[in-house]
CSV table of C-alpha atoms and ligand atoms in Angstrom, one decimal:
chain,number,residue,atom,x,y,z
A,6,UNK,CA,-41.0,6.2,-23.6
A,7,UNK,CA,-39.5,4.2,-20.7
A,8,UNK,CA,-36.8,3.0,-23.0
A,9,UNK,CA,-36.0,6.6,-24.1
A,10,UNK,CA,-35.8,7.6,-20.4
A,11,UNK,CA,-33.3,4.9,-19.7
A,12,UNK,CA,-31.0,5.9,-22.7
A,13,UNK,CA,-28.7,7.8,-20.4
A,14,UNK,CA,-27.6,4.5,-18.9
A,15,UNK,CA,-26.2,3.3,-22.2
A,16,UNK,CA,-23.3,5.7,-22.1
A,17,UNK,CA,-21.3,7.9,-19.8
A,18,UNK,CA,-20.9,11.7,-20.3
A,19,UNK,CA,-17.2,11.5,-20.8
A,20,UNK,CA,-17.3,9.1,-23.8
A,21,UNK,CA,-18.8,10.0,-27.1
A,22,UNK,CA,-20.6,7.7,-29.6
A,23,UNK,CA,-17.3,6.7,-31.3
A,24,UNK,CA,-16.0,5.5,-27.9
A,25,UNK,CA,-13.6,8.5,-27.7
A,26,UNK,CA,-13.1,10.9,-24.8
A,27,UNK,CA,-15.8,13.5,-24.8
A,28,UNK,CA,-14.2,16.5,-23.2
A,29,UNK,CA,-16.4,18.2,-20.6
A,30,UNK,CA,-16.5,22.0,-20.5
A,31,UNK,CA,-18.5,22.7,-17.3
A,32,UNK,CA,-19.9,26.2,-16.8
A,33,UNK,CA,-18.3,28.2,-14.0
A,34,UNK,CA,-20.4,27.5,-10.9
A,35,UNK,CA,-21.7,30.3,-8.8
A,36,UNK,CA,-24.0,30.5,-5.8
A,37,UNK,CA,-24.4,29.9,-2.1
A,38,UNK,CA,-23.0,26.3,-2.0
A,39,UNK,CA,-20.1,27.2,-4.3
A,40,UNK,CA,-19.1,29.9,-1.9
A,41,UNK,CA,-19.3,27.6,1.1
A,42,UNK,CA,-17.3,25.0,-0.8
A,43,UNK,CA,-14.6,27.6,-1.5
A,44,UNK,CA,-14.2,28.3,2.2
A,45,UNK,CA,-14.1,24.6,3.1
A,46,UNK,CA,-11.5,24.0,0.3
A,47,UNK,CA,-9.3,26.8,1.7
A,48,UNK,CA,-9.3,25.2,5.1
A,49,UNK,CA,-8.7,21.7,3.7
A,50,UNK,CA,-5.9,22.9,1.3
A,51,UNK,CA,-4.2,24.7,4.2
A,52,UNK,CA,-4.5,21.4,6.2
A,53,UNK,CA,-3.2,19.3,3.3
A,54,UNK,CA,-0.2,21.5,2.7
A,55,UNK,CA,0.7,22.2,6.4
A,56,UNK,CA,0.0,18.7,8.0
A,57,UNK,CA,3.4,17.3,7.1
A,58,UNK,CA,5.2,20.4,8.4
A,59,UNK,CA,3.4,20.6,11.8
A,60,UNK,CA,5.0,18.7,14.7
A,61,UNK,CA,3.3,17.4,17.8
A,62,UNK,CA,5.7,16.4,20.6
A,63,UNK,CA,8.4,16.4,17.9
A,64,UNK,CA,6.4,14.0,15.7
A,65,UNK,CA,5.2,15.0,12.2
A,66,UNK,CA,1.4,15.5,12.4
A,67,UNK,CA,0.7,13.2,9.5
A,68,UNK,CA,3.2,10.9,7.8
A,69,UNK,CA,2.8,7.8,5.8
A,70,UNK,CA,6.4,6.5,5.3
A,71,UNK,CA,5.5,3.3,3.6
A,72,UNK,CA,9.1,2.5,2.7
A,73,UNK,CA,10.3,2.5,6.3
A,74,UNK,CA,6.9,1.4,7.6
A,75,UNK,CA,6.6,4.4,9.9
A,76,UNK,CA,3.3,6.2,10.2
A,77,UNK,CA,2.2,9.2,12.2
A,78,UNK,CA,-1.4,10.0,12.5
A,79,UNK,CA,-2.4,13.2,14.4
A,80,UNK,CA,1.1,13.2,15.9
A,81,UNK,CA,0.9,9.6,17.2
A,82,UNK,CA,3.7,7.6,15.8
A,83,UNK,CA,2.8,4.1,14.6
A,84,UNK,CA,5.6,1.5,14.1
A,85,UNK,CA,5.4,-1.9,12.4
A,86,UNK,CA,4.8,-3.2,16.0
A,87,UNK,CA,1.7,-1.0,16.2
A,88,UNK,CA,0.3,-2.3,12.9
A,89,UNK,CA,-2.9,-3.5,14.7
A,90,UNK,CA,-3.6,0.1,15.8
A,91,UNK,CA,-3.0,1.4,12.3
A,92,UNK,CA,-5.4,-1.2,10.9
A,93,UNK,CA,-8.1,-0.2,13.5
A,94,UNK,CA,-7.6,3.5,12.6
A,95,UNK,CA,-8.1,2.6,8.9
A,96,UNK,CA,-11.2,0.6,9.6
A,97,UNK,CA,-12.6,3.5,11.7
A,98,UNK,CA,-11.9,5.8,8.8
A,99,UNK,CA,-13.7,3.5,6.3
A,100,UNK,CA,-16.7,3.0,8.7
A,101,UNK,CA,-16.9,6.7,9.2
A,102,UNK,CA,-17.0,7.4,5.5
A,103,UNK,CA,-19.5,4.5,5.0
A,104,UNK,CA,-21.7,5.9,7.8
A,105,UNK,CA,-21.6,9.3,6.2
A,106,UNK,CA,-22.4,7.8,2.8
A,107,UNK,CA,-25.4,5.9,4.0
A,108,UNK,CA,-26.7,9.1,5.7
A,109,UNK,CA,-25.6,11.8,3.4
A,110,UNK,CA,-24.5,10.2,0.1
A,111,UNK,CA,-21.2,11.3,-1.4
A,112,UNK,CA,-20.9,14.3,0.7
A,113,UNK,CA,-17.2,13.4,1.2
A,114,UNK,CA,-16.6,13.5,-2.6
A,115,UNK,CA,-18.2,16.9,-3.1
A,116,UNK,CA,-16.8,18.7,-0.1
A,117,UNK,CA,-13.7,17.0,1.2
A,118,UNK,CA,-12.1,14.6,-1.3
A,119,UNK,CA,-8.6,15.9,-2.3
A,120,UNK,CA,-9.3,15.0,-6.0
A,121,UNK,CA,-12.4,17.2,-6.1
A,122,UNK,CA,-10.7,20.0,-4.0
A,123,UNK,CA,-7.7,20.1,-6.3
A,124,UNK,CA,-9.7,19.6,-9.5
A,125,UNK,CA,-12.6,22.0,-8.9
A,126,UNK,CA,-11.1,24.5,-6.5
A,127,UNK,CA,-7.6,24.8,-7.9
A,128,UNK,CA,-7.0,23.6,-11.4
A,129,UNK,CA,-10.5,24.3,-12.8
A,130,UNK,CA,-10.5,27.8,-11.3
A,131,UNK,CA,-7.1,28.5,-13.0
A,132,UNK,CA,-8.6,27.2,-16.2
A,133,UNK,CA,-11.5,29.6,-15.9
A,134,UNK,CA,-9.0,32.4,-15.3
A,135,UNK,CA,-6.9,31.5,-18.3
A,136,UNK,CA,-9.4,30.1,-20.9
A,137,UNK,CA,-12.6,31.8,-19.7
A,138,UNK,CA,-16.0,30.3,-19.1
A,139,UNK,CA,-17.6,27.3,-20.8
A,140,UNK,CA,-18.4,29.1,-24.1
A,141,UNK,CA,-14.9,30.5,-24.5
A,142,UNK,CA,-13.3,27.2,-23.7
A,143,UNK,CA,-15.4,25.4,-26.3
A,144,UNK,CA,-14.5,28.1,-28.9
A,145,UNK,CA,-10.8,27.8,-28.0
A,146,UNK,CA,-10.8,24.1,-28.3
A,147,UNK,CA,-12.3,24.3,-31.8
A,148,UNK,CA,-10.3,27.1,-33.2
A,149,UNK,CA,-7.1,26.4,-35.1
A,150,UNK,CA,-3.7,26.9,-33.5
A,151,UNK,CA,-3.0,30.6,-33.5
A,152,UNK,CA,-1.1,33.0,-31.2
A,153,UNK,CA,-4.0,33.2,-28.6
A,154,UNK,CA,-4.4,29.4,-28.4
A,155,UNK,CA,-0.6,28.9,-28.1
A,156,UNK,CA,-0.3,31.5,-25.4
A,157,UNK,CA,-3.3,30.2,-23.4
A,158,UNK,CA,-2.3,26.5,-23.7
A,159,UNK,CA,1.3,27.3,-22.9
A,160,UNK,CA,0.5,29.3,-19.9
A,161,UNK,CA,-1.9,26.6,-18.6
A,162,UNK,CA,0.8,24.0,-19.1
A,163,UNK,CA,3.3,25.9,-17.1
A,164,UNK,CA,1.0,26.8,-14.3
A,165,UNK,CA,-0.5,23.3,-14.1
A,166,UNK,CA,3.0,21.8,-14.1
A,167,UNK,CA,4.2,24.1,-11.4
A,168,UNK,CA,1.2,23.3,-9.1
A,169,UNK,CA,1.6,19.6,-9.8
A,170,UNK,CA,5.3,19.9,-8.8
A,171,UNK,CA,4.2,21.7,-5.6
A,172,UNK,CA,1.7,18.9,-4.8
A,173,UNK,CA,4.4,16.3,-5.6
A,174,UNK,CA,6.7,17.9,-3.0
A,175,UNK,CA,4.0,17.9,-0.4
A,176,UNK,CA,3.1,14.3,-1.3
A,177,UNK,CA,6.8,13.4,-0.8
A,178,UNK,CA,6.8,15.2,2.6
A,179,UNK,CA,4.0,12.8,3.6
A,180,UNK,CA,6.0,9.9,2.3
A,181,UNK,CA,9.5,10.4,3.5
A,182,UNK,CA,8.9,13.1,6.2
A,183,UNK,CA,9.2,16.9,5.9
A,184,UNK,CA,12.6,17.1,7.7
A,185,UNK,CA,14.1,14.8,5.1
A,186,UNK,CA,12.5,16.7,2.2
A,187,UNK,CA,13.8,20.0,3.5
A,188,UNK,CA,17.3,18.4,4.0
A,189,UNK,CA,17.2,17.2,0.3
A,190,UNK,CA,16.2,20.6,-0.9
A,191,UNK,CA,18.9,22.4,1.0
A,192,UNK,CA,21.5,19.8,-0.1
A,193,UNK,CA,20.6,20.5,-3.7
A,194,UNK,CA,18.5,18.1,-5.9
A,195,UNK,CA,21.6,16.7,-7.7
A,196,UNK,CA,22.8,15.2,-4.4
A,197,UNK,CA,19.6,13.0,-4.4
A,198,UNK,CA,19.0,12.2,-8.0
A,199,UNK,CA,16.8,9.1,-7.3
A,200,UNK,CA,14.5,11.3,-5.1
A,201,UNK,CA,14.4,13.9,-7.8
A,202,UNK,CA,13.4,11.3,-10.4
A,203,UNK,CA,10.6,10.1,-8.1
A,204,UNK,CA,9.5,13.7,-7.6
A,205,UNK,CA,9.3,14.2,-11.3
A,206,UNK,CA,7.3,11.0,-11.8
A,207,UNK,CA,4.8,12.1,-9.1
A,208,UNK,CA,4.6,15.5,-10.8
A,209,UNK,CA,3.9,13.8,-14.1
A,210,UNK,CA,1.2,11.7,-12.5
A,211,UNK,CA,-0.5,14.7,-10.9
A,212,UNK,CA,-0.3,16.7,-14.1
A,213,UNK,CA,-1.8,13.8,-16.0
A,214,UNK,CA,-4.7,13.4,-13.5
A,215,UNK,CA,-5.6,17.1,-13.3
A,216,UNK,CA,-4.8,18.2,-16.8
A,217,UNK,CA,-6.2,15.3,-18.7
A,218,UNK,CA,-7.8,12.4,-16.7
A,219,UNK,CA,-9.9,14.6,-14.5
A,220,UNK,CA,-13.5,13.5,-13.6
A,221,UNK,CA,-12.7,10.0,-14.9
A,222,UNK,CA,-10.9,9.4,-11.6
A,223,UNK,CA,-14.3,9.7,-9.8
A,224,UNK,CA,-16.2,7.9,-12.5
A,225,UNK,CA,-13.9,5.0,-13.5
A,226,UNK,CA,-11.0,4.7,-11.1
A,227,UNK,CA,-12.2,5.6,-7.5
A,228,UNK,CA,-13.2,2.4,-5.6
A,229,UNK,CA,-15.3,4.5,-3.1
A,230,UNK,CA,-17.3,5.9,-6.0
A,231,UNK,CA,-18.0,2.4,-7.3
A,232,UNK,CA,-19.3,1.4,-3.8
A,233,UNK,CA,-22.2,3.9,-4.0
A,234,UNK,CA,-24.6,1.3,-5.4
A,235,UNK,CA,-24.4,-0.7,-2.2
A,236,UNK,CA,-24.2,2.1,0.3
A,237,UNK,CA,-27.0,4.3,-0.8
A,238,UNK,CA,-30.7,3.6,-0.1
A,239,UNK,CA,-33.9,5.5,-0.4
A,240,UNK,CA,-33.3,7.3,2.8
A,241,UNK,CA,-29.8,8.6,1.9
A,242,UNK,CA,-29.6,12.3,1.4
A,243,UNK,CA,-28.0,13.1,-1.9
A,244,UNK,CA,-28.1,15.9,-4.4
A,245,UNK,CA,-31.4,15.1,-6.1
A,246,UNK,CA,-33.8,16.5,-8.6
A,247,UNK,CA,-37.4,16.8,-7.3
A,248,UNK,CA,-39.0,15.0,-10.3
A,249,UNK,CA,-42.4,15.3,-8.7
A,250,UNK,CA,-42.2,19.0,-8.8
A,251,UNK,CA,-40.0,19.3,-11.9
A,252,UNK,CA,-42.1,17.1,-14.2
A,253,UNK,CA,-45.6,17.3,-12.7
A,254,UNK,CA,-48.2,15.5,-14.9
A,255,UNK,CA,-47.1,16.7,-18.3
A,256,UNK,CA,-43.4,16.9,-17.9
A,257,UNK,CA,-40.9,19.7,-18.1
A,258,UNK,CA,-41.2,22.5,-20.7
A,259,UNK,CA,-39.3,25.6,-21.9
A,260,UNK,CA,-40.3,28.8,-20.1
A,261,UNK,CA,-42.7,31.1,-21.8
A,262,UNK,CA,-43.5,34.4,-20.1
A,263,UNK,CA,-47.0,34.8,-18.9
A,264,UNK,CA,-47.8,31.1,-19.4
A,265,UNK,CA,-49.7,29.3,-16.6
A,266,UNK,CA,-47.6,26.2,-16.3
A,267,UNK,CA,-49.6,24.7,-13.5
A,268,UNK,CA,-52.8,25.0,-15.4
A,269,UNK,CA,-51.1,23.2,-18.4
A,270,UNK,CA,-49.9,20.5,-16.0
A,271,UNK,CA,-46.2,21.2,-16.6
A,272,UNK,CA,-43.6,21.0,-13.9
A,273,UNK,CA,-41.2,23.7,-12.7
A,274,UNK,CA,-38.3,22.4,-14.7
A,275,UNK,CA,-37.9,24.8,-17.7
A,276,UNK,CA,-35.5,22.5,-19.5
A,277,UNK,CA,-32.8,25.1,-19.7
A,278,UNK,CA,-30.0,22.5,-19.4
A,279,UNK,CA,-28.0,24.8,-17.1
A,280,UNK,CA,-27.8,22.0,-14.5
A,281,UNK,CA,-26.2,19.8,-17.2
A,282,UNK,CA,-23.9,22.5,-18.5
A,283,UNK,CA,-22.5,23.2,-15.0
A,284,UNK,CA,-21.9,19.5,-14.1
A,285,UNK,CA,-18.2,18.6,-13.9
A,286,UNK,CA,-19.0,14.9,-14.7
A,287,UNK,CA,-21.2,15.7,-17.6
A,288,UNK,CA,-24.5,14.1,-16.4
A,289,UNK,CA,-28.1,15.2,-16.3
A,290,UNK,CA,-29.2,15.0,-12.6
A,291,UNK,CA,-32.8,14.9,-13.8
A,292,UNK,CA,-32.3,11.3,-14.7
A,293,UNK,CA,-32.0,10.5,-11.0
A,294,UNK,CA,-29.1,9.5,-8.7
A,295,UNK,CA,-26.2,8.3,-10.8
A,296,UNK,CA,-22.8,6.8,-10.1
A,297,UNK,CA,-21.1,9.7,-11.8
A,298,UNK,CA,-22.6,12.3,-9.5
A,299,UNK,CA,-19.9,13.5,-7.0
A,300,UNK,CA,-22.5,15.6,-5.1
A,301,UNK,CA,-20.6,18.8,-5.9
A,302,UNK,CA,-23.8,20.9,-5.5
A,303,UNK,CA,-23.0,23.0,-8.6
A,304,UNK,CA,-26.4,22.0,-10.2
A,305,UNK,CA,-28.2,23.1,-7.0
A,306,UNK,CA,-26.7,26.6,-7.3
A,307,UNK,CA,-27.4,26.8,-11.0
A,308,UNK,CA,-31.0,25.6,-10.8
A,309,UNK,CA,-31.7,28.0,-7.8
A,310,UNK,CA,-30.4,30.9,-9.9
A,311,UNK,CA,-32.8,29.9,-12.8
A,312,UNK,CA,-35.7,29.4,-10.4
A,313,UNK,CA,-35.1,32.9,-9.0
A,314,UNK,CA,-35.1,34.3,-12.6
A,315,UNK,CA,-38.4,32.7,-13.5
A,316,UNK,CA,-40.0,33.5,-10.2
A,317,UNK,CA,-40.4,30.0,-8.9
A,318,UNK,CA,-39.4,28.6,-5.5
A,319,UNK,CA,-35.8,27.5,-5.2
A,320,UNK,CA,-34.8,23.9,-4.3
A,321,UNK,CA,-36.0,22.1,-7.5
A,322,UNK,CA,-32.5,20.4,-7.2
A,323,UNK,CA,-31.5,20.1,-3.5
A,324,UNK,CA,-30.2,17.8,-0.8
A,325,UNK,CA,-33.0,15.3,-0.4
A,326,UNK,CA,-33.6,11.6,-0.1
A,327,UNK,CA,-35.7,9.5,-2.6
A,328,UNK,CA,-38.3,9.0,0.2
A,329,UNK,CA,-38.2,12.7,0.9
A,330,UNK,CA,-39.2,13.5,-2.7
A,331,UNK,CA,-41.6,10.6,-3.2
A,332,UNK,CA,-43.3,10.5,0.2
A,333,UNK,CA,-42.3,13.8,1.7
A,334,UNK,CA,-40.8,11.8,4.6
A,335,UNK,CA,-38.2,13.4,6.9
A,336,UNK,CA,-34.7,12.1,7.7
A,337,UNK,CA,-34.8,9.0,9.9
A,338,UNK,CA,-32.1,7.4,11.9
A,339,UNK,CA,-32.5,3.9,10.3
A,340,UNK,CA,-31.4,0.6,11.9
A,341,UNK,CA,-28.5,0.5,9.4
A,342,UNK,CA,-27.3,3.9,10.6
A,343,UNK,CA,-27.7,2.8,14.2
A,344,UNK,CA,-25.6,-0.3,13.5
A,345,UNK,CA,-22.8,1.6,11.8
A,346,UNK,CA,-22.8,4.2,14.6
A,347,UNK,CA,-22.5,1.5,17.3
A,348,UNK,CA,-19.6,-0.2,15.5
A,349,UNK,CA,-17.9,3.2,15.0
A,350,UNK,CA,-18.3,4.2,18.7
A,351,UNK,CA,-17.0,0.8,19.9
A,352,UNK,CA,-14.0,0.8,17.6
A,353,UNK,CA,-13.1,4.4,18.4
A,354,UNK,CA,-13.3,3.5,22.2
A,355,UNK,CA,-11.0,0.6,21.6
A,356,UNK,CA,-8.5,2.7,19.6
A,357,UNK,CA,-8.4,5.5,22.2
A,358,UNK,CA,-7.9,2.9,25.0
A,359,UNK,CA,-5.1,1.2,23.1
A,360,UNK,CA,-3.4,4.5,22.2
A,361,UNK,CA,-3.3,5.5,25.9
A,362,UNK,CA,-2.2,2.0,27.1
A,363,UNK,CA,0.5,1.8,24.4
A,364,UNK,CA,4.0,1.8,25.7
A,365,UNK,CA,6.5,4.3,24.3
A,366,UNK,CA,9.1,1.6,24.3
A,367,UNK,CA,8.6,-1.8,22.7
A,368,UNK,CA,10.8,-4.7,23.8
A,369,UNK,CA,11.2,-8.0,22.1
A,370,UNK,CA,13.4,-10.7,23.7
A,371,UNK,CA,13.6,-13.9,21.7
A,372,UNK,CA,15.7,-17.0,22.3
A,373,UNK,CA,18.4,-17.5,19.7
A,374,UNK,CA,17.0,-20.0,17.2
A,375,UNK,CA,18.7,-23.5,17.3
A,376,UNK,CA,20.2,-22.9,20.7
A,377,UNK,CA,19.1,-25.0,23.7
A,378,UNK,CA,20.9,-24.1,27.0
A,379,UNK,CA,24.4,-24.3,28.5
A,380,UNK,CA,25.1,-26.0,31.7
A,381,UNK,CA,27.9,-24.1,33.5
A,382,UNK,CA,29.8,-24.4,36.7
A,383,UNK,CA,28.0,-24.1,40.1
A,384,UNK,CA,24.8,-25.5,38.7
A,385,UNK,CA,24.2,-22.4,36.5
A,386,UNK,CA,22.0,-22.8,33.4
A,387,UNK,CA,22.5,-20.2,30.7
A,388,UNK,CA,20.3,-19.3,27.7
A,389,UNK,CA,21.2,-16.9,24.9
A,390,UNK,CA,18.7,-14.3,23.5
A,391,UNK,CA,18.5,-11.6,20.9
A,392,UNK,CA,16.8,-8.4,22.0
A,393,UNK,CA,15.2,-5.5,20.0
A,394,UNK,CA,14.1,-2.3,21.7
A,395,UNK,CA,12.1,0.3,19.7
A,396,UNK,CA,12.0,3.8,21.0
A,397,UNK,CA,8.8,5.5,19.7
A,398,UNK,CA,9.5,8.8,21.3
A,399,UNK,CA,11.4,11.8,19.9
A,400,UNK,CA,14.0,11.7,22.8
A,401,UNK,CA,16.9,9.4,23.3
A,402,UNK,CA,16.5,6.9,26.1
A,403,UNK,CA,19.8,6.7,28.0
A,404,UNK,CA,21.4,4.2,30.5
A,405,UNK,CA,19.2,1.3,29.4
A,406,UNK,CA,19.8,-2.1,31.2
A,407,UNK,CA,17.9,-5.4,31.7
A,408,UNK,CA,17.0,-7.0,35.1
A,409,UNK,CA,15.4,-10.3,35.8
A,410,UNK,CA,12.1,-9.8,37.6
A,411,UNK,CA,10.6,-13.3,37.8
A,412,UNK,CA,13.7,-15.2,38.9
A,413,UNK,CA,16.9,-14.6,40.8
A,414,UNK,CA,19.8,-14.6,38.3
A,415,UNK,CA,21.9,-12.4,36.1
A,416,UNK,CA,21.7,-10.9,32.6
A,417,UNK,CA,24.9,-10.2,30.7
A,418,UNK,CA,25.0,-8.2,27.5
A,419,UNK,CA,27.5,-9.2,24.8
A,420,UNK,CA,28.7,-5.6,24.2
A,421,UNK,CA,27.8,-3.0,26.8
A,422,UNK,CA,26.1,-3.1,30.1
A,423,UNK,CA,24.4,0.3,29.6
A,424,UNK,CA,23.4,1.6,26.3
A,425,UNK,CA,21.2,4.3,24.7
A,426,UNK,CA,18.2,3.7,22.4
A,427,UNK,CA,18.1,6.6,19.9
A,428,UNK,CA,15.0,8.7,19.5
A,429,UNK,CA,12.6,7.1,16.9
A,430,UNK,CA,15.2,4.4,16.5
A,431,UNK,CA,16.0,0.9,17.8
A,432,UNK,CA,18.7,-0.9,19.6
A,433,UNK,CA,19.4,-4.6,19.2
A,434,UNK,CA,21.9,-7.1,20.4
A,435,UNK,CA,22.5,-10.4,22.2
A,436,UNK,CA,22.2,-11.2,25.9
A,437,UNK,CA,22.8,-14.1,28.2
A,438,UNK,CA,20.5,-15.0,31.1
A,439,UNK,CA,22.0,-17.2,33.8
A,440,UNK,CA,20.0,-18.7,36.6
A,441,UNK,CA,20.9,-21.3,39.2
A,442,UNK,CA,19.1,-24.5,38.4
A,443,UNK,CA,17.7,-24.7,41.9
A,444,UNK,CA,15.6,-21.6,41.2
A,445,UNK,CA,14.0,-23.3,38.1
A,446,UNK,CA,10.9,-25.2,38.1
A,447,UNK,CA,11.1,-27.4,35.0
A,448,UNK,CA,12.6,-27.6,31.6
A,449,UNK,CA,10.5,-24.7,30.3
A,450,UNK,CA,10.4,-21.5,32.4
A,451,UNK,CA,8.6,-18.3,31.7
A,452,UNK,CA,10.9,-15.3,32.4
A,453,UNK,CA,9.8,-11.7,33.1
A,454,UNK,CA,12.6,-9.3,32.2
A,455,UNK,CA,12.5,-5.6,33.1
A,456,UNK,CA,13.9,-3.0,30.8
A,457,UNK,CA,15.2,0.0,32.8
A,458,UNK,CA,16.4,3.5,32.0
A,459,UNK,CA,18.6,4.2,35.0
A,460,UNK,CA,16.4,3.1,37.9
A,461,UNK,CA,13.1,3.6,36.0
A,462,UNK,CA,11.2,0.5,34.7
A,463,UNK,CA,10.2,1.5,31.1
A,464,UNK,CA,9.0,-1.9,29.8
A,465,UNK,CA,8.6,-5.5,30.7
A,466,UNK,CA,9.2,-8.4,28.3
A,467,UNK,CA,8.6,-12.1,28.6
A,468,UNK,CA,10.8,-14.9,27.3
A,469,UNK,CA,11.1,-18.7,27.6
A,470,UNK,CA,14.1,-20.2,29.5
A,471,UNK,CA,15.1,-23.8,28.8
A,472,UNK,CA,16.7,-26.0,31.3
A,473,UNK,CA,17.7,-29.7,31.3
A,474,UNK,CA,14.7,-32.1,31.9
A,475,UNK,CA,16.6,-34.2,34.4
A,476,UNK,CA,17.0,-31.3,36.7
A,477,UNK,CA,13.3,-30.8,37.2
B,508,SF4,S1,-31.4,24.0,-14.1
B,508,SF4,FE1,-33.3,23.5,-13.1
B,508,SF4,S2,-34.8,24.3,-14.5
B,508,SF4,FE2,-32.9,24.2,-15.7
B,508,SF4,S3,-33.0,22.1,-16.6
B,508,SF4,FE3,-31.9,21.9,-14.7
B,508,SF4,S4,-33.5,21.3,-13.3
B,508,SF4,FE4,-34.6,22.1,-15.1
B,509,SF4,S1,-25.2,16.1,-10.9
B,509,SF4,FE1,-24.9,18.0,-9.8
B,509,SF4,S2,-24.0,17.4,-7.8
B,509,SF4,FE2,-23.8,15.7,-9.2
B,509,SF4,S3,-21.8,16.0,-10.1
B,509,SF4,FE3,-23.2,17.0,-11.5
B,509,SF4,S4,-23.3,19.1,-10.8
B,509,SF4,FE4,-22.3,18.0,-9.2
């Protein structure tokens, strides 16, 4: 008996006994949670599609330009020099998701993950619209190629391809920036053939994922899904089947009108398989929490509908923890949750502090490698440097100059005395620092150099200044 019950562990719902893909035809969900998920998905889809086109202080709201190593998160631009901030943001994101997973299971997968949103709320709904519900889809897949099948398959291919192309464009806006994407579109795709090729490759990948690979992303490919085993515990709230109520002493049993199930010792599960039919990952939630479950809540809605029909209380499948079902215990703020929350609060505080303390201009002044110093007339010692100024703002910084703060001396630029650092760009060049030896305290001196825009100090940089040892 115990062995039979564990049989489900030997295979996954998406692979048949021959080791081939078992196509899942989930029933169209309906119910309270599905309606809520629809509203959430509309908000998230609007966010996903608009985020690269919204600007904050001239900065794209979200941008992940990996090629040029420029990132914007919530309108804050991150340069390679801000990589530590970017890493902290990512760690906060991971801890936030981990915290949520420990407390509420895969709530992120079911309600917020772009894969689930696009698969269940866009592509699947179009599929229901074109092919019909589960029964019609199974029939269509089995029937030989005829006019109806060609028409439906053709229409689905065109619509899926078009949406994949749209997603690929938005994806590109996240990668290269929406301004550049619009520029490429208005220039005409043939002016930017390599970008067009990338766009078509992205389209093909999205088409492959949503038309064919589907739930396997969550089951096989997603690293977050694979981590569930270590993140969940008995207190995590997940979509769960109340086996105590559903099985009772003598197990589940088909419904028979007028039968006193309680007297016969049978549980409330009427073994109708609707929770299995509706599941987009093809599992039976009655076997307990499983890696494949993305907490989409479709089985909750389905079972509630059945319970209503047979006049039994709803909630046989519901959001609950193992302890809640076994011991009827309520949700507790466990030490693990407290620990994650503390780390999250500390890291968020550090990030906010660093974001506000961060300079809008980053200056790096480095001695030219291999050069020592030059001893000039009138006891003047000269060192040569390269400088790099990064302007993280969306406005040009004009009339930029350098002044020595720590010592009396002069700074000479090789090309211009005053220059402009372009918006979101950088300026680099070479400069000489000349200081009278009498003002130096040894062979290695620490300089403080002010970077000015007009008369306004915009950044301070430090550099090492070498002098002859004998002049100490
Ligand atoms: S939908 Fe509910 S009653 Fe039907 S099999 Fe699933 S758990 Fe049992
Ligand atoms: S078991 Fe239920 S919640 Fe989990 S994936 Fe299947 S339908 Fe969704």
